[in-house]
Amino acid sequence: MTVSRTQIIKLYRDSLRAARGFETYNFRKYFYRRTHDRFREALGKVSSMDEQEAVKAVGEARRELEVLQRQSLVNRLFAHNRTVLEADPQYASSARRP
């Protein structure tokens, strides 16, 4: 199985979308940064990877995406009171905007 550029971009976008699903500002920003940094790091290594390593890396990223989606759901289910920062519309999650 080959790994295409479109698969990687879709995985990246889905990961960012899952990160935006967190209600808590700190979690949301942490996972957004983590996703961005991991994909940037992986893109730097892609030229030196063989096909099997690339497939393995994409599989690991998919498993991490599944975990991120589950954790985002749990975070939304057990929402807490908003902090002052989260009450500001500029920093609010798109999931809670009116």
Short mmCIF file of N, CA and C in Angstrom, two decimals:
data_model
loop_
_atom_site.label_atom_id
_atom_site.label_comp_id
_atom_site.label_asym_id
_atom_site.label_seq_id
_atom_site.Cartn_x
_atom_site.Cartn_y
_atom_site.Cartn_z
N MET A 1 0.84 -1.18 0.00
CA MET A 1 0.00 0.00 0.00
C MET A 1 0.89 1.24 0.00
N THR A 2 0.61 2.14 -0.89
CA THR A 2 1.39 3.37 -0.95
C THR A 2 0.67 4.47 -0.20
N VAL A 3 1.45 5.40 0.28
CA VAL A 3 0.91 6.53 1.03
C VAL A 3 0.93 7.74 0.10
N SER A 4 -0.24 8.31 -0.16
CA SER A 4 -0.32 9.45 -1.05
C SER A 4 -0.31 10.75 -0.25
N ARG A 5 0.02 11.80 -0.92
CA ARG A 5 0.05 13.13 -0.31
C ARG A 5 -1.35 13.52 0.17
N THR A 6 -2.37 13.17 -0.59
CA THR A 6 -3.74 13.52 -0.21
C THR A 6 -4.17 12.80 1.07
N GLN A 7 -3.71 11.56 1.26
CA GLN A 7 -4.02 10.84 2.50
C GLN A 7 -3.40 11.54 3.70
N ILE A 8 -2.17 11.98 3.53
CA ILE A 8 -1.47 12.65 4.62
C ILE A 8 -2.13 13.98 4.95
N ILE A 9 -2.50 14.73 3.94
CA ILE A 9 -3.15 16.03 4.16
C ILE A 9 -4.51 15.83 4.82
N LYS A 10 -5.26 14.83 4.38
CA LYS A 10 -6.55 14.55 5.00
C LYS A 10 -6.38 14.16 6.47
N LEU A 11 -5.39 13.35 6.75
CA LEU A 11 -5.11 12.94 8.13
C LEU A 11 -4.72 14.15 8.98
N TYR A 12 -3.93 15.05 8.41
CA TYR A 12 -3.53 16.27 9.11
C TYR A 12 -4.75 17.15 9.41
N ARG A 13 -5.59 17.35 8.42
CA ARG A 13 -6.78 18.18 8.62
C ARG A 13 -7.75 17.57 9.63
N ASP A 14 -7.92 16.26 9.55
CA ASP A 14 -8.80 15.58 10.51
C ASP A 14 -8.26 15.70 11.92
N SER A 15 -6.95 15.63 12.06
CA SER A 15 -6.33 15.76 13.38
C SER A 15 -6.52 17.17 13.93
N LEU A 16 -6.35 18.17 13.08
CA LEU A 16 -6.57 19.55 13.53
C LEU A 16 -8.04 19.78 13.89
N ARG A 17 -8.94 19.18 13.11
CA ARG A 17 -10.37 19.31 13.39
C ARG A 17 -10.71 18.66 14.74
N ALA A 18 -10.11 17.52 15.02
CA ALA A 18 -10.34 16.85 16.30
C ALA A 18 -9.78 17.68 17.45
N ALA A 19 -8.64 18.32 17.23
CA ALA A 19 -8.05 19.17 18.26
C ALA A 19 -8.94 20.37 18.56
N ARG A 20 -9.58 20.90 17.53
CA ARG A 20 -10.48 22.05 17.73
C ARG A 20 -11.74 21.66 18.48
N GLY A 21 -12.03 20.37 18.57
CA GLY A 21 -13.24 19.90 19.25
C GLY A 21 -13.17 19.94 20.76
N PHE A 22 -12.01 20.22 21.32
CA PHE A 22 -11.89 20.29 22.78
C PHE A 22 -12.52 21.57 23.28
N GLU A 23 -13.29 21.46 24.36
CA GLU A 23 -13.91 22.63 24.97
C GLU A 23 -12.90 23.43 25.78
N THR A 24 -12.00 22.76 26.43
CA THR A 24 -11.03 23.41 27.29
C THR A 24 -9.95 24.08 26.45
N TYR A 25 -9.74 25.36 26.68
CA TYR A 25 -8.80 26.16 25.89
C TYR A 25 -7.40 25.54 25.90
N ASN A 26 -6.91 25.18 27.08
CA ASN A 26 -5.54 24.65 27.18
C ASN A 26 -5.38 23.34 26.41
N PHE A 27 -6.34 22.45 26.53
CA PHE A 27 -6.29 21.19 25.79
C PHE A 27 -6.34 21.44 24.29
N ARG A 28 -7.25 22.32 23.88
CA ARG A 28 -7.42 22.62 22.47
C ARG A 28 -6.13 23.15 21.86
N LYS A 29 -5.51 24.11 22.52
CA LYS A 29 -4.28 24.70 21.99
C LYS A 29 -3.12 23.70 22.03
N TYR A 30 -3.05 22.90 23.11
CA TYR A 30 -1.98 21.92 23.22
C TYR A 30 -2.05 20.91 22.08
N PHE A 31 -3.22 20.33 21.83
CA PHE A 31 -3.33 19.31 20.80
C PHE A 31 -3.20 19.89 19.40
N TYR A 32 -3.61 21.13 19.23
CA TYR A 32 -3.41 21.78 17.94
C TYR A 32 -1.92 21.95 17.66
N ARG A 33 -1.18 22.46 18.66
CA ARG A 33 0.27 22.63 18.50
C ARG A 33 0.96 21.29 18.31
N ARG A 34 0.57 20.30 19.09
CA ARG A 34 1.18 18.97 19.01
C ARG A 34 0.98 18.35 17.63
N THR A 35 -0.23 18.45 17.11
CA THR A 35 -0.52 17.93 15.78
C THR A 35 0.32 18.63 14.73
N HIS A 36 0.34 19.94 14.80
CA HIS A 36 1.09 20.73 13.83
C HIS A 36 2.58 20.37 13.88
N ASP A 37 3.14 20.29 15.07
CA ASP A 37 4.57 19.98 15.22
C ASP A 37 4.90 18.57 14.76
N ARG A 38 4.05 17.61 15.08
CA ARG A 38 4.32 16.22 14.67
C ARG A 38 4.29 16.04 13.16
N PHE A 39 3.32 16.67 12.50
CA PHE A 39 3.26 16.55 11.05
C PHE A 39 4.42 17.29 10.39
N ARG A 40 4.80 18.42 10.94
CA ARG A 40 5.94 19.16 10.39
C ARG A 40 7.22 18.32 10.52
N GLU A 41 7.37 17.68 11.67
CA GLU A 41 8.54 16.81 11.90
C GLU A 41 8.52 15.62 10.94
N ALA A 42 7.35 15.04 10.75
CA ALA A 42 7.22 13.88 9.86
C ALA A 42 7.51 14.25 8.42
N LEU A 43 7.10 15.44 8.01
CA LEU A 43 7.37 15.87 6.63
C LEU A 43 8.86 16.02 6.38
N GLY A 44 9.61 16.41 7.41
CA GLY A 44 11.05 16.52 7.27
C GLY A 44 11.72 15.17 7.09
N LYS A 45 11.12 14.12 7.64
CA LYS A 45 11.70 12.78 7.57
C LYS A 45 11.20 11.98 6.37
N VAL A 46 10.16 12.46 5.71
CA VAL A 46 9.51 11.68 4.66
C VAL A 46 10.45 11.34 3.51
N SER A 47 11.38 12.20 3.18
CA SER A 47 12.27 11.93 2.05
C SER A 47 13.23 10.78 2.35
N SER A 48 13.55 10.57 3.62
CA SER A 48 14.47 9.49 3.97
C SER A 48 13.75 8.19 4.35
N MET A 49 12.42 8.19 4.37
CA MET A 49 11.65 6.98 4.72
C MET A 49 11.45 6.09 3.52
N ASP A 50 11.46 4.78 3.78
CA ASP A 50 11.05 3.87 2.72
C ASP A 50 9.54 3.66 2.85
N GLU A 51 8.97 2.91 1.93
CA GLU A 51 7.51 2.77 1.86
C GLU A 51 6.92 2.14 3.12
N GLN A 52 7.58 1.12 3.66
CA GLN A 52 7.06 0.45 4.85
C GLN A 52 7.06 1.38 6.06
N GLU A 53 8.09 2.18 6.22
CA GLU A 53 8.14 3.12 7.33
C GLU A 53 7.04 4.17 7.19
N ALA A 54 6.78 4.62 5.96
CA ALA A 54 5.73 5.62 5.73
C ALA A 54 4.36 5.05 6.07
N VAL A 55 4.10 3.82 5.66
CA VAL A 55 2.82 3.18 5.97
C VAL A 55 2.67 3.01 7.48
N LYS A 56 3.74 2.64 8.14
CA LYS A 56 3.71 2.47 9.60
C LYS A 56 3.45 3.82 10.29
N ALA A 57 4.08 4.89 9.81
CA ALA A 57 3.89 6.22 10.40
C ALA A 57 2.45 6.71 10.20
N VAL A 58 1.88 6.46 9.04
CA VAL A 58 0.50 6.86 8.78
C VAL A 58 -0.46 6.05 9.65
N GLY A 59 -0.19 4.78 9.83
CA GLY A 59 -1.02 3.95 10.71
C GLY A 59 -0.98 4.44 12.15
N GLU A 60 0.19 4.82 12.60
CA GLU A 60 0.32 5.36 13.96
C GLU A 60 -0.43 6.69 14.09
N ALA A 61 -0.33 7.52 13.07
CA ALA A 61 -1.05 8.81 13.09
C ALA A 61 -2.55 8.58 13.10
N ARG A 62 -3.04 7.58 12.40
CA ARG A 62 -4.48 7.27 12.40
C ARG A 62 -4.94 6.81 13.78
N ARG A 63 -4.12 5.98 14.43
CA ARG A 63 -4.47 5.54 15.79
C ARG A 63 -4.49 6.73 16.75
N GLU A 64 -3.54 7.64 16.61
CA GLU A 64 -3.52 8.84 17.45
C GLU A 64 -4.74 9.71 17.18
N LEU A 65 -5.16 9.78 15.92
CA LEU A 65 -6.36 10.55 15.58
C LEU A 65 -7.59 9.95 16.26
N GLU A 66 -7.70 8.65 16.26
CA GLU A 66 -8.83 8.00 16.91
C GLU A 66 -8.85 8.31 18.41
N VAL A 67 -7.69 8.27 19.04
CA VAL A 67 -7.59 8.59 20.46
C VAL A 67 -7.98 10.06 20.69
N LEU A 68 -7.47 10.93 19.85
CA LEU A 68 -7.78 12.36 19.96
C LEU A 68 -9.27 12.61 19.81
N GLN A 69 -9.91 11.93 18.88
CA GLN A 69 -11.36 12.09 18.69
C GLN A 69 -12.14 11.60 19.90
N ARG A 70 -11.72 10.48 20.47
CA ARG A 70 -12.41 9.96 21.67
C ARG A 70 -12.23 10.92 22.84
N GLN A 71 -11.02 11.42 23.04
CA GLN A 71 -10.76 12.32 24.15
C GLN A 71 -11.50 13.64 23.98
N SER A 72 -11.62 14.09 22.76
CA SER A 72 -12.37 15.31 22.48
C SER A 72 -13.83 15.13 22.85
N LEU A 73 -14.38 13.98 22.52
CA LEU A 73 -15.76 13.68 22.86
C LEU A 73 -15.95 13.65 24.38
N VAL A 74 -15.06 12.99 25.08
CA VAL A 74 -15.14 12.92 26.54
C VAL A 74 -15.04 14.33 27.13
N ASN A 75 -14.15 15.14 26.59
CA ASN A 75 -13.99 16.51 27.07
C ASN A 75 -15.28 17.31 26.88
N ARG A 76 -15.96 17.11 25.78
CA ARG A 76 -17.22 17.82 25.55
C ARG A 76 -18.34 17.29 26.44
N LEU A 77 -18.35 15.99 26.71
CA LEU A 77 -19.39 15.41 27.54
C LEU A 77 -19.31 15.91 28.98
N PHE A 78 -18.10 16.10 29.47
CA PHE A 78 -17.90 16.54 30.84
C PHE A 78 -17.40 17.98 30.84
N ALA A 79 -18.17 18.85 30.23
CA ALA A 79 -17.79 20.26 30.13
C ALA A 79 -17.75 20.89 31.53
N HIS A 80 -16.90 21.83 31.67
CA HIS A 80 -16.72 22.53 32.94
C HIS A 80 -17.16 23.98 32.78
N ASN A 81 -17.10 24.72 33.85
CA ASN A 81 -17.40 26.14 33.76
C ASN A 81 -16.30 26.82 32.97
N ARG A 82 -16.69 27.75 32.16
CA ARG A 82 -15.72 28.44 31.32
C ARG A 82 -14.85 29.37 32.14
N THR A 83 -13.59 29.44 31.76
CA THR A 83 -12.68 30.40 32.38
C THR A 83 -12.89 31.76 31.73
N VAL A 84 -12.26 32.77 32.27
CA VAL A 84 -12.38 34.11 31.72
C VAL A 84 -11.87 34.14 30.29
N LEU A 85 -10.77 33.45 30.05
CA LEU A 85 -10.19 33.42 28.72
C LEU A 85 -11.13 32.73 27.73
N GLU A 86 -11.75 31.65 28.15
CA GLU A 86 -12.65 30.91 27.27
C GLU A 86 -13.94 31.67 27.00
N ALA A 87 -14.32 32.57 27.89
CA ALA A 87 -15.54 33.35 27.70
C ALA A 87 -15.36 34.40 26.60
N ASP A 88 -14.12 34.76 26.30
CA ASP A 88 -13.84 35.72 25.24
C ASP A 88 -14.08 35.04 23.89
N PRO A 89 -14.92 35.59 23.04
CA PRO A 89 -15.24 34.94 21.75
C PRO A 89 -14.03 34.69 20.86
N GLN A 90 -12.99 35.48 21.02
CA GLN A 90 -11.79 35.29 20.21
C GLN A 90 -11.12 33.95 20.49
N TYR A 91 -11.21 33.48 21.73
CA TYR A 91 -10.55 32.24 22.13
C TYR A 91 -11.51 31.07 22.27
N ALA A 92 -12.79 31.32 22.13
CA ALA A 92 -13.79 30.28 22.35
C ALA A 92 -13.71 29.19 21.28
N SER A 93 -14.07 28.01 21.68
CA SER A 93 -14.13 26.88 20.76
C SER A 93 -15.25 27.11 19.75
N SER A 94 -15.04 26.66 18.54
CA SER A 94 -16.09 26.80 17.54
C SER A 94 -17.31 25.94 17.91
N ALA A 95 -17.10 24.93 18.74
CA ALA A 95 -18.21 24.06 19.14
C ALA A 95 -19.18 24.79 20.08
N ARG A 96 -18.72 25.82 20.79
CA ARG A 96 -19.56 26.51 21.76
C ARG A 96 -20.03 27.87 21.28
N ARG A 97 -19.60 28.28 20.13
CA ARG A 97 -20.01 29.61 19.66
C ARG A 97 -21.49 29.59 19.32
N PRO A 98 -22.17 30.68 19.62
CA PRO A 98 -23.62 30.73 19.33
C PRO A 98 -23.91 30.74 17.86
#
